[in-house]
Amino acid sequence: MIKKEMIAMLLAGGQGSRLGVLTADVAKPAVSFGGKYRIIDFPLSNCINSGVDTVGVLTQYQPLRLNTHIGIGIPWDLDRNVGGVSILPPYEKSTSSEWYTGTANAIYQNLRYMEQYNPDYVLILGGDHIYKMDYEVMLDFHKANNADVTLATIPVPLEEASRFGVVITDEHKKIQEFEEKPEHPRSNLASMGIYIFSWPVLREALLKLKDQPACDFGKHIIPYCHEQGKRIFAYEYNGYWKDVGTLGSYWESNMELIDLIPVFNLYEEFWKIYTKSDRIPPQYIAKDAVVDKAIIGEGCEIYGEVHNSVIGCGVTIEKGAVVRDSIIMSSTTIGAGTTVDKSIIAEGVTVGKNCELGIGEEKENKVKPSVYAFGLVTIGEDSVIPDGVKIGKNTAISGITEPADYPNGLLDGGETLIKVGDRE
Amino acid sequence: MRAIGIVLAGGNSSRMKELSNKRAIAAMPIAGSFRSIDFTLSNMSNSHIQKVAVFTQYNAKSLNEHLNSSKWWDFGRKQGGLYVFTPTTTPENSYWYRGTADAIAQNIGFLKSSHEPYVVIASGDGVYKMDYNKVLEYHIAKKADFTVVTTDMNEKDDPSRFGVISTDMDGRITSFEEKPIQAKGQQVSAGIYIVRRRLLIELIEKADQEERYDFVKDILIRYKDIKKIYAYKLDTYWSNISSVESYFRTNMDFLKPEIRDYFFKQYPDVYSKVQDLPPAKYNAGSDVRNSLVSSGCIINGQVEDSILFKEVYVGNNCVIKNSIILNDVYIGDNTHIENCIVESRDTIRANTEYIGENGQIRIVIEKNERYAL
């Protein structure tokens, strides 16, 4: 008989539209982070480090990169005879066929996947945060409280609590009330979107609410369990936890990795973060290169200058190029003599020679002011930037661009340049 | 491919001096992120050889750790796999491997139970890329009994480390001198051989009965005139690392862009065990020039014309020049290291100086207590 005490269901189907062109062709959990990782590496590594060896990854939006990254789970030791990692896309059924319409709906559509492992507990995870967490400790808390549902929560500054769903607990951490983005928060314990359910409770709730449109954990399942008088507890987590949902927070949390002793330390032997390494060779720093305050991935060739930046694997920075305060993802080339300031450049981009990125005054982005802000230049994957162009702040570029796309050789601050169409 | 692979990784060499105290040559770290056996194993995998035996004997701990899973070279298959054979005592045999031929003889069952018609034998200490299928085609076309891969020796090398070969116009080997004092020519054996499996079994069993144990001396050289032994010339990069000088030089070769391009960027790739180390980190004050840096390194000082292997920590105000720092070395502040090879897992105290003088490479072994940061 197959039996797993706790299995994990990782919701990785979201687009993460606030990351703009970075998620045009990839799901948010597959976006690179910290030079060599992808965001999903953090929850997956947490699972295996916590002893959870059965993980269902629910995919929907642009799953190709996720599928190739996860494969059969070798990098995380999730290639198992029983359990391991399974990718769970939406599928056609004889009665109905629908996409995953909400977080809980996605889990409901995979009831049979969970049933085959006879779990006692199910851990629900998202794929869009950077953190290290021992889910086993949370499970111990769940068991000690004889809980039906446990929410992971994190204390946030009270003035910021109105951005989150907060919970109000009694002295035993039993949850009394929920408040979604309250104007005047009465608690600073924010829900992290990580839940442990006792399996019968989850199963019953999913079946009961199966006809609920866009069934969601925060909006429907948890309130339902609360109404039914289930024992819901708040597990308090006090480590590093960073939402990388916006370009600003994504840029910031990458930059934090460069600090002398980073708050989020990737260099500890304990609690390693695993990833699929496509490249093994060392990086080469040339004779005239300058590198200070940076983290750099495998197989890079640095001939220019790198200051205060995060560089992915297999990046080439040509002679005379200067990269400052930027994130350059894998396999990108920065041409000779080009200056890159405060930019996020996705994978496989070619930036021409003698370009200037991130110049001039900050202007509000004309198309998506709330997405392309923070004074950043954002370039989507496999884009091409021609030689000699200048690019202002709060801009976004995607696709193979040509000199004609830059009037007077300039993409002014606040502009968006997205070339659609099939790539050859 | 219609061949099985045998990697001879048992050896030790006094020319490696203190570096071989710790590991077999096949396990020597190369080019920042690799071990020397990775090149041969990757070549075998990329040539679609599915079944590979590694014969090891001397100080095999490091090598066994490296080979703890076959998945990195894609040998973890139902058909085939990676086999590590160390000497075992049996009712018939209580010897260590008395030579390369004896190593094969003691594991003759591996050859007998295979069905592939050919065997590729290669040493584990060569740094090169090669498609063994090309050699096999040549072997078949020449109707050879043995094919020996040869290469032109680097002029800086000492011929007494190699088997020196001369051939006739057709490529058939006419003379084969093992480790001569003076070489007659530049052509040397690369330690890579192809032979029909049944012939190999026959000759190995015969040698065993005659109590001859060396593959080169007792089989190749002894049968040179009776069997048809051909030379296949390898004209791409090849280096053997079995002396401190050649080890140092081979590593430093990777500072050249054309060598990096050949090994790191061109198809096919060289594989190695993946260690999941974080990216290298450069703190304020780091000044790195013309150097290779591997993952997991943290650099605070100056590094020039050097190779840092994995997880090297370089303290503040350090100066490292023309040196190789092996895996997991901690270098305290204000230390000067020049013309050295620093052994792996060393801890170098702050304010110290290590300099290799008179063109000599100094091997540094410092087992000090390491304090956590």
Coordinates of C-alpha atoms in Angstrom, one line a residue, chain B residues 312-315 318-320 324-326 328-337 340-354 362-371:
Chain B
V312 CA 37.2 29.1 -2.1
Y313 CA 37.1 32.0 0.4
V314 CA 39.6 34.8 -0.2
G315 CA 39.9 37.2 2.7
C318 CA 44.8 39.0 0.0
V319 CA 47.0 38.8 -3.1
I320 CA 46.8 35.6 -5.2
I324 CA 45.7 27.2 -8.4
I325 CA 43.5 27.1 -5.3
L326 CA 41.7 23.7 -5.0
D328 CA 37.0 24.5 -0.3
V329 CA 40.0 26.5 0.8
Y330 CA 39.8 29.3 3.3
I331 CA 42.4 32.0 2.9
G332 CA 42.6 34.4 5.8
D333 CA 43.1 38.2 5.4
N334 CA 46.4 39.8 4.2
T335 CA 47.8 36.6 2.7
H336 CA 50.1 36.5 -0.3
I337 CA 50.1 33.4 -2.5
C340 CA 51.4 27.8 -5.7
I341 CA 49.0 25.0 -5.8
V342 CA 46.9 25.1 -2.6
E343 CA 45.6 21.6 -1.6
S344 CA 41.8 21.3 -1.2
R345 CA 40.2 21.8 2.2
D346 CA 43.2 23.9 3.4
T347 CA 42.9 26.7 5.8
I348 CA 45.5 29.4 5.3
R349 CA 46.1 31.7 8.2
A350 CA 45.9 35.4 7.9
N351 CA 49.1 37.5 7.3
T352 CA 51.0 34.6 5.8
E353 CA 53.1 34.3 2.6
Y354 CA 53.5 31.4 0.2
R362 CA 55.0 25.2 -4.6
I363 CA 52.5 22.8 -3.2
V364 CA 50.8 24.3 -0.1
I365 CA 49.2 21.9 2.4
E366 CA 48.0 23.7 5.6
K367 CA 45.6 21.9 7.9
N368 CA 44.8 24.6 10.3
E369 CA 41.7 25.0 12.4
R370 CA 39.1 26.9 10.6
Y371 CA 37.0 29.4 12.4

